Amino acid sequence: MRDFEGKAGLVTGAAGGIGRATAVAFGREGAGVVVADLEHSRDKALETIALVEEAGGKAIFVPVDVSDSTSVAEMVDQTVRHFGRLDFAHNNAGIGGTGFLADIEEDEFDRIIAVDLKGVWLAMKYEIQYMKAHGGGTIVNTASEAGLVGTLWAGAYVAAKHGVVGLTKTAAGECANMGIRINAVAPGAISTPMVRQLPAMAKEMILAPQPLHRLGTPDEVADAVVWLSSEKSSFVLGTILSVDGGATANAESYNPELSPSA
Ligand code: NAD
């Protein structure tokens, strides 16, 4: 029996990267998955659907802009209309943004907060309203290593992701006795378009203090999300699970010479 046989849920930002890997991982466990992403990502979302089905799951595309309340409410409604239930949600859609914080334009700051922070709050709002009235469920938010430590030249993103960490912990407590278990993953540098498009210097800066000295894979994050969404993590809530090659644990003290290769 697969862990998510007969269950259904949604993954935002599932047209690519970490969200796609998670949608496929849920599919492998037998779930019905709503692949939610921007309308203009429809073609890539359809590729995700094919991969979910190949893995043994069922999937549909639901267009969403996570920064828009009506659109997010509709995403939850459509999930329930199509699959008849909402057992799990991975609130993962996000955008990056770099720049010296005193030079970030106000509309850029607002955009990052709207998608990366308000988008997670809106998704939880409608998911919790449904789950509360229908026997509970699990929610995993995608925070970031940048939600746990400061990250130079990413001020708005850091602020949004620290906000996701705070929202996750608070929501976990508020919903603990409603049968809704809420956690977050905090990925380090993962090989997705968001990171691959960064300038080489930025990638080097990111990897230098990280003990494993490599990019993680979307699958490595997906495995953590599926575990946090499953019964196997039944006593885990309000946790921010780092999936970052040891980067956060060693950010202050790591010295490559102290961790030589064998
Ligand atoms: P990605 O760019 O490959 O995927 C992000 C997806 O979100 C895209 O498909 C995009 O279309 C979608 N999206 C963007 N804005 C949206 C909106 N308003 N509404 C709906 N969908 C929207 O990036 P990724 O690396 O897979 O990132 C996924 C999540 O992981 C993000 O929250 C990101 O901040 C976080 N994260 C990524 C890394 C990394 O190294 N890649 C590290 C830490 C955290």
mmCIF file of C-alpha atoms and ligand atoms in Angstrom:
data_model
loop_
_atom_site.group_PDB
_atom_site.id
_atom_site.type_symbol
_atom_site.label_atom_id
_atom_site.label_comp_id
_atom_site.label_asym_id
_atom_site.label_seq_id
_atom_site.Cartn_x
_atom_site.Cartn_y
_atom_site.Cartn_z
ATOM 1 C CA MET A 1 0.000 0.000 0.000
ATOM 2 C CA ARG A 2 1.466 3.338 -1.032
ATOM 3 C CA ASP A 3 1.452 6.122 1.598
ATOM 4 C CA PHE A 4 -0.943 8.461 -0.283
ATOM 5 C CA GLU A 5 -3.227 5.939 -2.005
ATOM 6 C CA GLY A 6 -6.728 7.453 -2.184
ATOM 7 C CA LYS A 7 -5.512 10.834 -0.955
ATOM 8 C CA ALA A 8 -5.266 14.145 -2.794
ATOM 9 C CA GLY A 9 -3.644 17.492 -2.400
ATOM 10 C CA LEU A 10 -2.072 20.442 -4.121
ATOM 11 C CA VAL A 11 1.432 21.711 -4.839
ATOM 12 C CA THR A 12 1.954 25.361 -5.767
ATOM 13 C CA GLY A 13 4.781 26.279 -8.118
ATOM 14 C CA ALA A 14 4.621 22.720 -9.472
ATOM 15 C CA ALA A 15 5.428 23.584 -13.104
ATOM 16 C CA GLY A 16 9.131 23.122 -12.382
ATOM 17 C CA GLY A 17 11.916 22.842 -9.834
ATOM 18 C CA ILE A 18 11.130 21.717 -6.292
ATOM 19 C CA GLY A 19 7.361 21.830 -6.812
ATOM 20 C CA ARG A 20 7.511 19.515 -9.816
ATOM 21 C CA ALA A 21 9.709 17.035 -7.921
ATOM 22 C CA THR A 22 7.258 17.072 -5.008
ATOM 23 C CA ALA A 23 4.225 16.585 -7.233
ATOM 24 C CA VAL A 24 5.930 13.568 -8.820
ATOM 25 C CA ALA A 25 6.960 12.181 -5.422
ATOM 26 C CA PHE A 26 3.338 12.409 -4.192
ATOM 27 C CA GLY A 27 2.239 10.720 -7.432
ATOM 28 C CA ARG A 28 4.693 7.882 -6.807
ATOM 29 C CA GLU A 29 2.927 7.347 -3.467
ATOM 30 C CA GLY A 30 -0.434 7.054 -5.250
ATOM 31 C CA ALA A 31 -1.845 10.551 -4.643
ATOM 32 C CA GLY A 32 -4.076 12.755 -6.755
ATOM 33 C CA VAL A 33 -2.151 16.003 -7.212
ATOM 34 C CA VAL A 34 -3.211 19.474 -8.266
ATOM 35 C CA VAL A 35 -0.315 20.989 -10.164
ATOM 36 C CA ALA A 36 -0.868 24.681 -9.392
ATOM 37 C CA ASP A 37 1.141 27.388 -11.110
ATOM 38 C CA LEU A 38 0.807 30.609 -13.100
ATOM 39 C CA GLU A 39 -1.304 30.412 -16.261
ATOM 40 C CA HIS A 40 1.751 31.287 -18.357
ATOM 41 C CA SER A 41 3.498 28.146 -17.012
ATOM 42 C CA ARG A 42 0.719 25.886 -18.357
ATOM 43 C CA ASP A 43 2.981 23.999 -20.821
ATOM 44 C CA LYS A 44 5.525 23.173 -18.124
ATOM 45 C CA ALA A 45 2.706 22.240 -15.742
ATOM 46 C CA LEU A 46 1.425 19.782 -18.343
ATOM 47 C CA GLU A 47 4.915 18.229 -18.432
ATOM 48 C CA THR A 48 4.702 17.812 -14.652
ATOM 49 C CA ILE A 49 1.312 16.126 -15.031
ATOM 50 C CA ALA A 50 2.773 13.609 -17.489
ATOM 51 C CA LEU A 51 5.563 12.837 -14.993
ATOM 52 C CA VAL A 52 3.097 12.406 -12.113
ATOM 53 C CA GLU A 53 1.010 10.009 -14.177
ATOM 54 C CA GLU A 54 4.123 8.099 -15.264
ATOM 55 C CA ALA A 55 4.987 7.747 -11.569
ATOM 56 C CA GLY A 56 1.578 6.215 -10.837
ATOM 57 C CA GLY A 57 -0.437 9.201 -9.621
ATOM 58 C CA LYS A 58 -3.232 11.344 -11.022
ATOM 59 C CA ALA A 59 -2.888 15.057 -11.707
ATOM 60 C CA ILE A 60 -4.655 18.109 -13.077
ATOM 61 C CA PHE A 61 -3.436 21.647 -13.749
ATOM 62 C CA VAL A 62 -5.030 24.516 -11.881
ATOM 63 C CA PRO A 63 -3.809 28.004 -12.801
ATOM 64 C CA VAL A 64 -3.124 30.173 -9.770
ATOM 65 C CA ASP A 65 -1.444 33.385 -8.794
ATOM 66 C CA VAL A 66 -0.632 32.776 -5.140
ATOM 67 C CA SER A 67 -0.505 36.510 -4.415
ATOM 68 C CA ASP A 68 -4.194 36.865 -5.361
ATOM 69 C CA SER A 69 -6.809 35.936 -2.796
ATOM 70 C CA THR A 70 -9.605 35.021 -5.239
ATOM 71 C CA SER A 71 -7.254 32.876 -7.293
ATOM 72 C CA VAL A 72 -5.995 30.978 -4.221
ATOM 73 C CA ALA A 73 -9.510 30.349 -2.914
ATOM 74 C CA GLU A 74 -10.445 29.028 -6.362
ATOM 75 C CA MET A 75 -7.393 26.703 -6.352
ATOM 76 C CA VAL A 76 -8.548 25.067 -3.116
ATOM 77 C CA ASP A 77 -12.141 24.849 -4.411
ATOM 78 C CA GLN A 78 -11.036 23.237 -7.658
ATOM 79 C CA THR A 79 -8.909 20.680 -5.800
ATOM 80 C CA VAL A 80 -11.908 19.638 -3.754
ATOM 81 C CA ARG A 81 -14.302 19.728 -6.728
ATOM 82 C CA HIS A 82 -12.007 17.475 -8.777
ATOM 83 C CA PHE A 83 -10.635 15.040 -6.197
ATOM 84 C CA GLY A 84 -13.331 15.375 -3.539
ATOM 85 C CA ARG A 85 -10.801 16.046 -0.797
ATOM 86 C CA LEU A 86 -7.723 17.975 0.346
ATOM 87 C CA ASP A 87 -5.401 15.857 2.482
ATOM 88 C CA PHE A 88 -2.123 17.678 1.917
ATOM 89 C CA ALA A 89 -0.753 20.928 0.555
ATOM 90 C CA HIS A 90 2.745 22.011 -0.344
ATOM 91 C CA ASN A 91 2.841 25.808 -0.489
ATOM 92 C CA ASN A 92 5.971 26.160 -2.509
ATOM 93 C CA ALA A 93 5.569 28.820 -5.237
ATOM 94 C CA GLY A 94 8.124 31.550 -4.902
ATOM 95 C CA ILE A 95 10.321 34.043 -6.682
ATOM 96 C CA GLY A 96 13.875 35.162 -6.020
ATOM 97 C CA GLY A 97 15.347 38.619 -6.091
ATOM 98 C CA THR A 98 18.780 40.014 -5.446
ATOM 99 C CA GLY A 99 20.228 43.435 -4.819
ATOM 100 C CA PHE A 100 21.790 45.628 -2.153
ATOM 101 C CA LEU A 101 18.863 46.300 0.164
ATOM 102 C CA ALA A 102 19.142 50.063 -0.003
ATOM 103 C CA ASP A 103 18.874 49.882 -3.779
ATOM 104 C CA ILE A 104 15.888 47.523 -4.095
ATOM 105 C CA GLU A 105 12.980 49.335 -5.770
ATOM 106 C CA GLU A 106 9.817 49.545 -3.670
ATOM 107 C CA ASP A 107 7.671 47.690 -6.194
ATOM 108 C CA GLU A 108 10.244 44.855 -6.359
ATOM 109 C CA PHE A 109 10.200 44.574 -2.555
ATOM 110 C CA ASP A 110 6.382 44.516 -2.561
ATOM 111 C CA ARG A 111 6.294 41.866 -5.313
ATOM 112 C CA ILE A 112 8.609 39.487 -3.443
ATOM 113 C CA ILE A 113 6.655 39.884 -0.201
ATOM 114 C CA ALA A 114 3.358 39.419 -2.071
ATOM 115 C CA VAL A 115 4.376 36.128 -3.689
ATOM 116 C CA ASP A 116 6.784 34.599 -1.160
ATOM 117 C CA LEU A 117 5.092 35.623 2.107
ATOM 118 C CA LYS A 118 1.507 36.689 1.487
ATOM 119 C CA GLY A 119 1.169 33.826 -1.025
ATOM 120 C CA VAL A 120 1.944 31.283 1.696
ATOM 121 C CA TRP A 121 -0.433 32.955 4.149
ATOM 122 C CA LEU A 122 -3.262 33.047 1.596
ATOM 123 C CA ALA A 123 -2.760 29.398 0.699
ATOM 124 C CA MET A 124 -2.765 28.344 4.360
ATOM 125 C CA LYS A 125 -5.847 30.491 5.013
ATOM 126 C CA TYR A 126 -8.033 28.637 2.513
ATOM 127 C CA GLU A 127 -6.444 25.218 3.066
ATOM 128 C CA ILE A 128 -6.948 25.473 6.839
ATOM 129 C CA GLN A 129 -10.561 26.626 6.423
ATOM 130 C CA TYR A 130 -11.259 23.494 4.380
ATOM 131 C CA MET A 131 -9.179 21.044 6.452
ATOM 132 C CA LYS A 132 -10.616 22.313 9.755
ATOM 133 C CA ALA A 133 -14.111 21.420 8.591
ATOM 134 C CA HIS A 134 -13.146 18.110 6.943
ATOM 135 C CA GLY A 135 -11.092 16.075 9.388
ATOM 136 C CA GLY A 136 -7.663 17.699 9.131
ATOM 137 C CA GLY A 137 -4.663 17.335 6.846
ATOM 138 C CA THR A 138 -1.033 18.314 6.478
ATOM 139 C CA ILE A 139 0.605 21.461 5.156
ATOM 140 C CA VAL A 140 4.255 21.966 4.267
ATOM 141 C CA ASN A 141 5.501 25.426 3.343
ATOM 142 C CA THR A 142 8.699 26.062 1.435
ATOM 143 C CA ALA A 143 10.821 28.472 3.447
ATOM 144 C CA SER A 144 14.551 28.653 2.718
ATOM 145 C CA GLU A 145 17.968 28.691 4.299
ATOM 146 C CA ALA A 146 17.381 32.436 3.818
ATOM 147 C CA GLY A 147 14.482 32.105 6.264
ATOM 148 C CA LEU A 148 16.884 31.085 9.022
ATOM 149 C CA VAL A 149 19.953 33.264 8.499
ATOM 150 C CA GLY A 150 20.652 36.590 6.839
ATOM 151 C CA THR A 151 21.767 36.367 3.229
ATOM 152 C CA LEU A 152 23.682 39.240 1.720
ATOM 153 C CA TRP A 153 22.069 40.876 -1.325
ATOM 154 C CA ALA A 154 18.738 39.139 -0.824
ATOM 155 C CA GLY A 155 17.051 41.394 1.739
ATOM 156 C CA ALA A 156 13.460 41.225 0.489
ATOM 157 C CA TYR A 157 13.652 37.464 -0.079
ATOM 158 C CA VAL A 158 15.194 36.977 3.384
ATOM 159 C CA ALA A 159 12.428 39.051 4.968
ATOM 160 C CA ALA A 160 9.734 37.045 3.159
ATOM 161 C CA LYS A 161 11.242 33.669 4.045
ATOM 162 C CA HIS A 162 11.779 34.636 7.716
ATOM 163 C CA GLY A 163 8.083 35.541 7.608
ATOM 164 C CA VAL A 164 7.221 32.079 6.252
ATOM 165 C CA VAL A 165 9.119 30.527 9.174
ATOM 166 C CA GLY A 166 7.143 32.621 11.676
ATOM 167 C CA LEU A 167 3.808 31.920 9.992
ATOM 168 C CA THR A 168 4.544 28.180 9.901
ATOM 169 C CA LYS A 169 5.378 27.955 13.604
ATOM 170 C CA THR A 170 2.332 30.008 14.596
ATOM 171 C CA ALA A 171 -0.054 28.151 12.296
ATOM 172 C CA ALA A 172 1.263 24.818 13.587
ATOM 173 C CA GLY A 173 0.315 25.769 17.139
ATOM 174 C CA GLU A 174 -3.039 27.305 16.246
ATOM 175 C CA CYS A 175 -4.077 24.250 14.204
ATOM 176 C CA ALA A 176 -2.518 21.500 16.350
ATOM 177 C CA ASN A 177 -5.858 20.408 17.812
ATOM 178 C CA MET A 178 -7.760 20.647 14.536
ATOM 179 C CA GLY A 179 -5.949 17.599 13.124
ATOM 180 C CA ILE A 180 -3.897 19.834 10.847
ATOM 181 C CA ARG A 181 -0.140 19.342 11.017
ATOM 182 C CA ILE A 182 1.945 22.190 9.598
ATOM 183 C CA ASN A 183 5.702 22.268 8.957
ATOM 184 C CA ALA A 184 8.174 23.821 6.554
ATOM 185 C CA VAL A 185 11.233 22.802 4.621
ATOM 186 C CA ALA A 186 14.166 25.179 4.413
ATOM 187 C CA PRO A 187 16.124 24.245 1.301
ATOM 188 C CA GLY A 188 19.669 25.421 0.793
ATOM 189 C CA ALA A 189 20.999 25.852 -2.744
ATOM 190 C CA ILE A 190 19.042 23.455 -4.953
ATOM 191 C CA SER A 191 19.662 22.855 -8.641
ATOM 192 C CA THR A 192 16.556 24.521 -10.127
ATOM 193 C CA PRO A 193 16.122 27.333 -12.674
ATOM 194 C CA MET A 194 15.979 29.840 -9.799
ATOM 195 C CA VAL A 195 19.539 29.005 -8.754
ATOM 196 C CA ARG A 196 21.002 27.990 -12.116
ATOM 197 C CA GLN A 197 20.256 31.493 -13.459
ATOM 198 C CA LEU A 198 22.319 33.199 -10.716
ATOM 199 C CA PRO A 199 25.692 34.698 -11.685
ATOM 200 C CA ALA A 200 28.660 32.331 -11.092
ATOM 201 C CA MET A 201 29.946 34.586 -8.305
ATOM 202 C CA ALA A 202 26.663 34.308 -6.422
ATOM 203 C CA LYS A 203 26.668 30.511 -6.747
ATOM 204 C CA GLU A 204 30.243 30.330 -5.428
ATOM 205 C CA MET A 205 29.290 32.568 -2.509
ATOM 206 C CA ILE A 206 26.367 30.295 -1.687
ATOM 207 C CA LEU A 207 28.366 27.073 -1.854
ATOM 208 C CA ALA A 208 31.572 28.229 -0.142
ATOM 209 C CA PRO A 209 30.349 27.790 3.464
ATOM 210 C CA GLN A 210 28.353 24.627 2.744
ATOM 211 C CA PRO A 211 30.051 21.417 3.988
ATOM 212 C CA LEU A 212 28.895 19.178 1.107
ATOM 213 C CA HIS A 213 29.901 21.860 -1.393
ATOM 214 C CA ARG A 214 27.306 20.921 -3.995
ATOM 215 C CA LEU A 215 23.842 21.945 -5.090
ATOM 216 C CA GLY A 216 21.061 19.774 -3.709
ATOM 217 C CA THR A 217 18.547 18.157 -6.026
ATOM 218 C CA PRO A 218 14.805 18.916 -6.135
ATOM 219 C CA ASP A 219 14.202 15.233 -5.301
ATOM 220 C CA GLU A 220 16.120 15.598 -2.042
ATOM 221 C CA VAL A 221 13.705 18.354 -0.990
ATOM 222 C CA ALA A 222 10.666 16.461 -2.300
ATOM 223 C CA ASP A 223 11.497 13.436 -0.118
ATOM 224 C CA ALA A 224 11.501 15.683 2.962
ATOM 225 C CA VAL A 225 8.166 17.265 1.963
ATOM 226 C CA VAL A 226 6.484 13.895 1.408
ATOM 227 C CA TRP A 227 7.787 12.620 4.767
ATOM 228 C CA LEU A 228 6.514 15.735 6.561
ATOM 229 C CA SER A 229 3.144 15.224 4.847
ATOM 230 C CA SER A 230 2.897 11.547 5.800
ATOM 231 C CA GLU A 231 1.848 9.698 8.942
ATOM 232 C CA LYS A 232 5.521 8.784 9.439
ATOM 233 C CA SER A 233 6.095 12.281 10.850
ATOM 234 C CA SER A 234 2.973 12.279 13.051
ATOM 235 C CA PHE A 235 4.710 13.864 16.087
ATOM 236 C CA VAL A 236 6.477 16.570 14.051
ATOM 237 C CA LEU A 237 4.818 19.975 13.826
ATOM 238 C CA GLY A 238 6.021 23.535 13.637
ATOM 239 C CA THR A 239 9.428 22.327 12.567
ATOM 240 C CA ILE A 240 11.541 24.027 9.935
ATOM 241 C CA LEU A 241 13.450 21.162 8.357
ATOM 242 C CA SER A 242 16.715 22.259 6.768
ATOM 243 C CA VAL A 243 17.585 20.437 3.559
ATOM 244 C CA ASP A 244 20.767 22.326 2.864
ATOM 245 C CA GLY A 245 23.874 20.148 2.962
ATOM 246 C CA GLY A 246 24.684 21.403 6.446
ATOM 247 C CA ALA A 247 24.914 25.046 5.364
ATOM 248 C CA THR A 248 22.818 26.588 8.142
ATOM 249 C CA ALA A 249 24.280 24.416 10.876
ATOM 250 C CA ASN A 250 27.782 25.513 9.951
ATOM 251 C CA ALA A 251 27.304 28.982 8.524
ATOM 252 C CA GLU A 252 29.451 30.740 11.119
ATOM 253 C CA SER A 253 32.242 28.247 11.653
ATOM 254 C CA TYR A 254 32.691 26.174 8.543
ATOM 255 C CA ASN A 255 36.176 26.190 7.099
ATOM 256 C CA PRO A 256 36.776 23.987 4.019
ATOM 257 C CA GLU A 257 40.223 23.041 5.336
ATOM 258 C CA LEU A 258 38.599 21.511 8.426
ATOM 259 C CA SER A 259 36.456 19.160 6.330
ATOM 260 C CA PRO A 260 38.825 17.727 3.734
ATOM 261 C CA SER A 261 37.639 15.189 1.184
ATOM 262 C CA ALA A 262 38.730 11.633 2.016
HETATM 263 P P1 NAD B 1 11.437 27.611 -9.722
HETATM 264 O O1 NAD B 1 11.569 29.001 -10.256
HETATM 265 O O2 NAD B 1 11.974 26.466 -10.476
HETATM 266 O O3 NAD B 1 9.900 27.296 -9.387
HETATM 267 C C1 NAD B 1 9.058 28.238 -8.817
HETATM 268 C C2 NAD B 1 7.677 28.056 -9.412
HETATM 269 O O4 NAD B 1 6.795 28.980 -8.791
HETATM 270 C C3 NAD B 1 7.655 28.350 -10.919
HETATM 271 O O5 NAD B 1 7.051 27.257 -11.597
HETATM 272 C C4 NAD B 1 6.849 29.623 -11.033
HETATM 273 O O6 NAD B 1 6.094 29.722 -12.215
HETATM 274 C C5 NAD B 1 5.962 29.517 -9.807
HETATM 275 N N1 NAD B 1 5.463 30.833 -9.394
HETATM 276 C C6 NAD B 1 6.139 32.008 -9.308
HETATM 277 N N2 NAD B 1 5.316 32.983 -8.936
HETATM 278 C C7 NAD B 1 4.096 32.433 -8.763
HETATM 279 C C8 NAD B 1 2.835 32.950 -8.390
HETATM 280 N N3 NAD B 1 2.654 34.247 -8.124
HETATM 281 N N4 NAD B 1 1.784 32.093 -8.329
HETATM 282 C C9 NAD B 1 1.941 30.780 -8.629
HETATM 283 N N5 NAD B 1 3.108 30.234 -8.998
HETATM 284 C C10 NAD B 1 4.177 31.064 -9.067
HETATM 285 O O7 NAD B 1 12.067 27.707 -8.277
HETATM 286 P P2 NAD B 1 12.408 26.588 -7.208
HETATM 287 O O8 NAD B 1 13.833 26.700 -6.957
HETATM 288 O O9 NAD B 1 11.803 25.283 -7.514
HETATM 289 O O10 NAD B 1 11.678 27.272 -5.958
HETATM 290 C C11 NAD B 1 10.571 26.699 -5.305
HETATM 291 C C12 NAD B 1 10.525 27.258 -3.903
HETATM 292 O O11 NAD B 1 11.706 26.882 -3.219
HETATM 293 C C13 NAD B 1 10.457 28.789 -3.829
HETATM 294 O O12 NAD B 1 9.593 29.166 -2.772
HETATM 295 C C14 NAD B 1 11.883 29.169 -3.497
HETATM 296 O O13 NAD B 1 11.957 30.397 -2.829
HETATM 297 C C15 NAD B 1 12.281 28.015 -2.622
HETATM 298 N N6 NAD B 1 13.706 27.795 -2.489
HETATM 299 C C16 NAD B 1 14.459 27.469 -3.561
HETATM 300 C C17 NAD B 1 15.811 27.251 -3.367
HETATM 301 C C18 NAD B 1 16.723 26.851 -4.488
HETATM 302 O O14 NAD B 1 17.933 26.807 -4.248
HETATM 303 N N7 NAD B 1 16.237 26.555 -5.660
HETATM 304 C C19 NAD B 1 16.384 27.392 -2.099
HETATM 305 C C20 NAD B 1 15.578 27.734 -1.039
HETATM 306 C C21 NAD B 1 14.225 27.930 -1.244
#
